[in-house]
PDB file of C-alpha atoms in Angstrom:
ATOM      1  CA  MET A  28      63.858-149.226   6.922  1.00 50.00           C
ATOM      2  CA  ARG A  29      63.719-145.655   8.102  1.00 66.00           C
ATOM      3  CA  ARG A  30      65.021-144.926  11.564  1.00 70.00           C
ATOM      4  CA  GLY A  31      61.654-143.545  12.769  1.00 70.00           C
ATOM      5  CA  LEU A  32      59.793-146.694  11.747  1.00 76.00           C
ATOM      6  CA  LYS A  33      61.980-148.831  13.990  1.00 81.00           C
ATOM      7  CA  VAL A  34      60.506-147.073  17.026  1.00 83.00           C
ATOM      8  CA  VAL A  35      56.871-147.841  16.133  1.00 83.00           C
ATOM      9  CA  PRO A  36      56.718-151.425  17.512  1.00 86.00           C
ATOM     10  CA  VAL A  37      58.415-150.350  20.739  1.00 88.00           C
ATOM     11  CA  ALA A  38      56.022-147.388  21.100  1.00 86.00           C
ATOM     12  CA  LEU A  39      52.991-149.622  20.483  1.00 86.00           C
ATOM     13  CA  ALA A  40      54.175-152.135  23.089  1.00 90.00           C
ATOM     14  CA  ALA A  41      54.843-149.356  25.607  1.00 90.00           C
ATOM     15  CA  GLY A  42      51.407-147.876  24.892  1.00 88.00           C
ATOM     16  CA  LEU A  43      49.740-151.240  25.455  1.00 89.00           C
ATOM     17  CA  VAL A  44      51.548-151.717  28.770  1.00 92.00           C
ATOM     18  CA  LEU A  45      50.579-148.176  29.816  1.00 92.00           C
ATOM     19  CA  GLU A  46      46.919-148.826  28.943  1.00 90.00           C
ATOM     20  CA  ILE A  47      46.883-152.008  31.042  1.00 91.00           C
ATOM     21  CA  VAL A  48      48.599-150.360  34.012  1.00 92.00           C
ATOM     22  CA  VAL A  49      46.208-147.379  33.957  1.00 90.00           C
ATOM     23  CA  PHE A  50      43.175-149.674  33.660  1.00 91.00           C
ATOM     24  CA  VAL A  51      44.289-151.843  36.593  1.00 92.00           C
ATOM     25  CA  LEU A  52      45.054-148.792  38.775  1.00 92.00           C
ATOM     26  CA  LEU A  53      41.720-147.159  37.937  1.00 90.00           C
ATOM     27  CA  ALA A  54      39.890-150.447  38.477  1.00 90.00           C
ATOM     28  CA  GLN A  55      41.430-150.796  41.922  1.00 93.00           C
ATOM     29  CA  TRP A  56      40.421-147.234  42.731  1.00 93.00           C
ATOM     30  CA  ILE A  57      36.806-147.173  41.446  1.00 91.00           C
ATOM     31  CA  GLY A  58      36.090-150.889  40.880  1.00 90.00           C
ATOM     32  CA  TYR A  59      36.529-153.169  37.902  1.00 90.00           C
ATOM     33  CA  LEU A  60      32.931-152.928  36.719  1.00 93.00           C
ATOM     34  CA  TRP A  61      33.008-149.106  36.679  1.00 92.00           C
ATOM     35  CA  ALA A  62      36.379-149.063  34.901  1.00 90.00           C
ATOM     36  CA  LEU A  63      35.059-151.470  32.289  1.00 91.00           C
ATOM     37  CA  LEU A  64      31.887-149.418  31.879  1.00 92.00           C
ATOM     38  CA  LEU A  65      33.946-146.231  31.462  1.00 90.00           C
ATOM     39  CA  THR A  66      36.058-147.907  28.778  1.00 88.00           C
ATOM     40  CA  LEU A  67      32.968-149.115  26.913  1.00 90.00           C
ATOM     41  CA  VAL A  68      31.306-145.686  27.053  1.00 90.00           C
ATOM     42  CA  ALA A  69      34.458-144.068  25.680  1.00 87.00           C
ATOM     43  CA  SER A  70      34.574-146.613  22.839  1.00 88.00           C
ATOM     44  CA  VAL A  71      30.936-146.021  21.897  1.00 89.00           C
ATOM     45  CA  ALA A  72      31.496-142.251  22.004  1.00 87.00           C
ATOM     46  CA  GLY A  73      34.497-142.735  19.719  1.00 85.00           C
ATOM     47  CA  MET A  74      32.416-144.690  17.204  1.00 88.00           C
ATOM     48  CA  VAL A  75      29.778-141.960  17.169  1.00 88.00           C
ATOM     49  CA  LEU A  76      32.486-139.316  16.735  1.00 85.00           C
ATOM     50  CA  LEU A  77      34.054-141.338  13.901  1.00 84.00           C
ATOM     51  CA  ARG A  78      30.785-141.440  11.995  1.00 85.00           C
ATOM     52  CA  ARG A  79      30.009-137.756  12.553  1.00 86.00           C
ATOM     53  CA  GLU A  80      33.521-136.515  11.747  1.00 82.00           C
ATOM     54  CA  GLY A  81      33.857-138.737   8.694  1.00 80.00           C
ATOM     55  CA  THR A  82      30.624-137.385   7.230  1.00 84.00           C
ATOM     56  CA  ARG A  83      31.507-133.802   8.099  1.00 84.00           C
ATOM     57  CA  ALA A  84      35.022-134.099   6.662  1.00 80.00           C
ATOM     58  CA  TRP A  85      33.728-135.548   3.394  1.00 81.00           C
ATOM     59  CA  ARG A  86      31.093-132.798   3.025  1.00 84.00           C
ATOM     60  CA  SER A  87      33.525-129.980   3.740  1.00 81.00           C
ATOM     61  CA  PHE A  88      36.088-131.468   1.335  1.00 79.00           C
ATOM     62  CA  ARG A  89      33.496-131.718  -1.439  1.00 81.00           C
ATOM     63  CA  ALA A  90      32.270-128.172  -0.776  1.00 82.00           C
ATOM     64  CA  ALA A  91      35.820-126.808  -1.001  1.00 78.00           C
ATOM     65  CA  ALA A  92      36.505-128.777  -4.175  1.00 76.00           C
ATOM     66  CA  GLN A  93      33.278-127.576  -5.817  1.00 82.00           C
ATOM     67  CA  ALA A  94      34.016-123.972  -4.830  1.00 80.00           C
ATOM     68  CA  GLY A  95      37.517-124.244  -6.301  1.00 76.00           C
ATOM     69  CA  GLN A  96      39.192-123.554  -2.947  1.00 75.00           C
ATOM     70  CA  PRO A  97      42.274-125.370  -1.663  1.00 74.00           C
ATOM     71  CA  PRO A  98      41.084-128.317   0.480  1.00 73.00           C
ATOM     72  CA  GLY A  99      44.069-128.446   2.847  1.00 73.00           C
ATOM     73  CA  GLU A 100      42.347-127.116   5.964  1.00 75.00           C
ATOM     74  CA  GLN A 101      39.275-129.299   5.453  1.00 75.00           C
ATOM     75  CA  VAL A 102      41.410-132.388   4.894  1.00 77.00           C
ATOM     76  CA  SER A 103      43.646-131.820   7.910  1.00 79.00           C
ATOM     77  CA  ASP A 104      40.694-130.918  10.147  1.00 81.00           C
ATOM     78  CA  GLY A 105      38.829-134.009   8.982  1.00 81.00           C
ATOM     79  CA  LEU A 106      41.831-136.233   9.585  1.00 82.00           C
ATOM     80  CA  LEU A 107      42.230-134.834  13.087  1.00 86.00           C
ATOM     81  CA  GLY A 108      38.546-135.483  13.806  1.00 85.00           C
ATOM     82  CA  LEU A 109      38.926-139.036  12.558  1.00 86.00           C
ATOM     83  CA  ALA A 110      42.070-139.481  14.668  1.00 87.00           C
ATOM     84  CA  ALA A 111      40.178-138.246  17.733  1.00 87.00           C
ATOM     85  CA  GLY A 112      37.379-140.721  17.005  1.00 86.00           C
ATOM     86  CA  LEU A 113      39.814-143.594  16.480  1.00 88.00           C
ATOM     87  CA  LEU A 114      41.625-142.817  19.718  1.00 88.00           C
ATOM     88  CA  LEU A 115      38.314-142.745  21.577  1.00 86.00           C
ATOM     89  CA  ALA A 116      37.037-145.916  19.897  1.00 86.00           C
ATOM     90  CA  ALA A 117      40.194-147.868  20.758  1.00 86.00           C
ATOM     91  CA  PRO A 118      39.667-149.774  23.988  1.00 85.00           C
ATOM     92  CA  GLY A 119      41.787-147.937  26.510  1.00 85.00           C
ATOM     93  CA  LEU A 120      41.630-145.061  28.928  1.00 87.00           C
ATOM     94  CA  VAL A 121      44.866-143.305  27.929  1.00 90.00           C
ATOM     95  CA  SER A 122      44.036-143.338  24.212  1.00 90.00           C
ATOM     96  CA  GLY A 123      40.500-142.200  25.095  1.00 89.00           C
ATOM     97  CA  ALA A 124      41.902-139.271  27.042  1.00 90.00           C
ATOM     98  CA  PHE A 125      44.069-138.242  24.074  1.00 91.00           C
ATOM     99  CA  GLY A 126      41.059-138.607  21.758  1.00 89.00           C
ATOM    100  CA  THR A 127      38.937-136.442  24.039  1.00 89.00           C
ATOM    101  CA  VAL A 128      41.597-133.731  24.152  1.00 91.00           C
ATOM    102  CA  LEU A 129      41.980-133.846  20.364  1.00 89.00           C
ATOM    103  CA  ALA A 130      38.210-133.483  19.933  1.00 87.00           C
ATOM    104  CA  VAL A 131      38.273-130.066  21.667  1.00 88.00           C
ATOM    105  CA  PRO A 132      38.110-127.381  18.904  1.00 86.00           C
ATOM    106  CA  PRO A 133      40.881-125.041  20.185  1.00 90.00           C
ATOM    107  CA  VAL A 134      43.274-127.971  20.575  1.00 91.00           C
ATOM    108  CA  ARG A 135      42.340-129.248  17.132  1.00 88.00           C
ATOM    109  CA  ARG A 136      43.028-125.811  15.584  1.00 87.00           C
ATOM    110  CA  LEU A 137      46.441-125.707  17.251  1.00 90.00           C
ATOM    111  CA  VAL A 138      47.357-129.214  16.070  1.00 90.00           C
ATOM    112  CA  ARG A 139      45.970-128.493  12.573  1.00 86.00           C
ATOM    113  CA  ARG A 140      48.199-125.431  12.309  1.00 85.00           C
ATOM    114  CA  ARG A 141      51.245-127.484  13.338  1.00 87.00           C
ATOM    115  CA  ILE A 142      50.384-130.113  10.730  1.00 82.00           C
ATOM    116  CA  GLN A 143      49.999-127.420   8.070  1.00 80.00           C
ATOM    117  CA  VAL A 144      53.405-125.904   8.897  1.00 79.00           C
ATOM    118  CA  ALA A 145      55.051-129.355   8.809  1.00 80.00           C
ATOM    119  CA  ALA A 146      53.385-130.179   5.474  1.00 77.00           C
ATOM    120  CA  GLU A 147      54.436-126.849   3.971  1.00 75.00           C
ATOM    121  CA  ARG A 148      58.051-127.548   4.962  1.00 77.00           C
ATOM    122  CA  ARG A 149      58.031-130.966   3.330  1.00 78.00           C
ATOM    123  CA  LEU A 150      56.105-130.065   0.166  1.00 73.00           C
ATOM    124  CA  SER A 151      57.220-127.914  -2.712  1.00 72.00           C
ATOM    125  CA  SER A 152      55.861-124.374  -2.855  1.00 68.00           C
ATOM    126  CA  ALA A 153      53.532-125.272  -5.712  1.00 68.00           C
ATOM    127  CA  ALA A 154      52.134-128.338  -3.933  1.00 71.00           C
ATOM    128  CA  ALA A 155      51.686-126.421  -0.660  1.00 70.00           C
ATOM    129  CA  GLY A 156      49.929-123.639  -2.555  1.00 69.00           C
ATOM    130  CA  ASP A 157      47.594-126.144  -4.205  1.00 69.00           C
ATOM    131  CA  MET A 158      46.865-127.767  -0.866  1.00 71.00           C
ATOM    132  CA  PHE A 159      46.590-124.785   1.497  1.00 72.00           C
ATOM    133  CA  GLY A 160      46.179-121.816  -0.838  1.00 69.00           C
ATOM    134  CA  PRO A 161      48.489-119.012  -1.884  1.00 65.00           C
ATOM    135  CA  ARG A 162      50.970-117.568   0.563  1.00 62.00           C
ATOM    136  CA  ARG A 163      51.455-113.891   1.238  1.00 56.00           C
ATOM    137  CA  VAL A 164      55.037-112.820   0.880  1.00 53.00           C
ATOM    138  CA  ARG A 165      56.658-109.776   2.442  1.00 57.00           C
ATOM    139  CA  VAL A 166      59.824-108.810   0.579  1.00 58.00           C
ATOM    140  CA  TYR A 167      62.710-106.954   2.182  1.00 59.00           C
ATOM    141  CA  PRO A 168      65.153-105.422  -0.308  1.00 60.00           C
ATOM    142  CA  GLY A 169      68.699-106.605   0.133  1.00 56.00           C
ATOM    143  CA  THR A 170      71.840-107.452  -1.707  1.00 51.00           C
ATOM    144  CA  PRO A 171      72.078-110.477  -3.970  1.00 51.00           C
ATOM    145  CA  SER A 172      73.028-113.606  -2.056  1.00 52.00           C
ATOM    146  CA  GLY A 173      76.461-114.087  -3.516  1.00 50.00           C
ATOM    147  CA  PRO A 174      79.019-112.533  -5.786  1.00 51.00           C
ATOM    148  CA  SER A 175      77.787-111.685  -9.251  1.00 50.00           C
ATOM    149  CA  PRO A 176      79.481-113.386 -12.181  1.00 51.00           C
ATOM    150  CA  ALA A 177      82.417-111.612 -13.769  1.00 50.00           C
ATOM    151  CA  GLY A 178      81.268-108.841 -16.071  1.00 47.00           C
ATOM    152  CA  ALA A 179      77.629-108.935 -14.906  1.00 48.00           C
ATOM    153  CA  ALA A 180      75.948-105.730 -13.855  1.00 48.00           C
ATOM    154  CA  ASP A 181      73.466-105.369 -10.977  1.00 48.00           C
ATOM    155  CA  GLY A 182      70.567-104.651 -13.321  1.00 48.00           C
ATOM    156  CA  PRO A 183      68.815-106.716 -15.947  1.00 48.00           C
ATOM    157  CA  SER A 184      71.150-107.280 -18.876  1.00 47.00           C
ATOM    158  CA  SER A 185      68.758-109.125 -21.167  1.00 48.00           C
ATOM    159  CA  PRO A 186      65.065-110.038 -21.265  1.00 49.00           C
ATOM    160  CA  ALA A 187      65.958-113.505 -19.933  1.00 55.00           C
ATOM    161  CA  ASP A 188      67.754-112.023 -16.893  1.00 55.00           C
ATOM    162  CA  PRO A 189      65.069-111.099 -14.309  1.00 59.00           C
ATOM    163  CA  GLY A 190      67.352-108.768 -12.350  1.00 60.00           C
ATOM    164  CA  PRO A 191      68.912-108.882  -8.911  1.00 65.00           C
ATOM    165  CA  THR A 192      67.854-111.486  -6.366  1.00 64.00           C
ATOM    166  CA  VAL A 193      65.540-110.254  -3.623  1.00 61.00           C
ATOM    167  CA  GLU A 194      65.444-112.254  -0.422  1.00 64.00           C
ATOM    168  CA  GLY A 195      62.184-112.587   1.481  1.00 61.00           C
ATOM    169  CA  GLU A 196      60.262-114.699   3.909  1.00 61.00           C
ATOM    170  CA  ILE A 197      56.763-116.124   3.842  1.00 63.00           C
ATOM    171  CA  ILE A 198      54.490-114.467   6.387  1.00 63.00           C
ATOM    172  CA  ASP A 199      51.203-116.090   7.364  1.00 60.00           C
ATOM    173  CA  PRO A 200      48.708-113.363   8.297  1.00 63.00           C
ATOM    174  CA  GLY A 201      47.200-115.615  10.995  1.00 59.00           C
ATOM    175  CA  ARG A 202      50.505-115.891  12.908  1.00 53.00           C
ATOM    176  CA  ARG A 203      52.020-112.688  14.248  1.00 50.00           C
TER     177      ARG A 203
END
């Protein structure tokens, strides 16, 4: 079992205890009936958000696929909308608060960007390009990254030899 998966049961148990503590504290402050009503309203709002976001995510994914565009942004945005709906629909005030925050468009864009960066790090360049579209690359000329083999020149020596190595970095035009 992976090390990160061992933490999941402990995190779920801690989350459940936190939900109960927050509910009891809020119920003592505003009354049990109002706390229960607030929890039910949040759950119904989450179910409505789940339905709306699921439909919207599916439509935007199909539109991107039919237009021949990479569906990465539509998929990640749809998954975040569904996560916000699930967090709201789950009976609990803490999860409802996280779901509400995740439903806010600027927060969702920020989280979507973080998910995209994490996915691009874990996927191959080809898979990331298929998912999120081509990357713009800015190339800075430099020296090859290591000593050249004995007898090799710095230029192309045969049609199979592409030439010297050029180091570069991937620059996303949206992040500066």
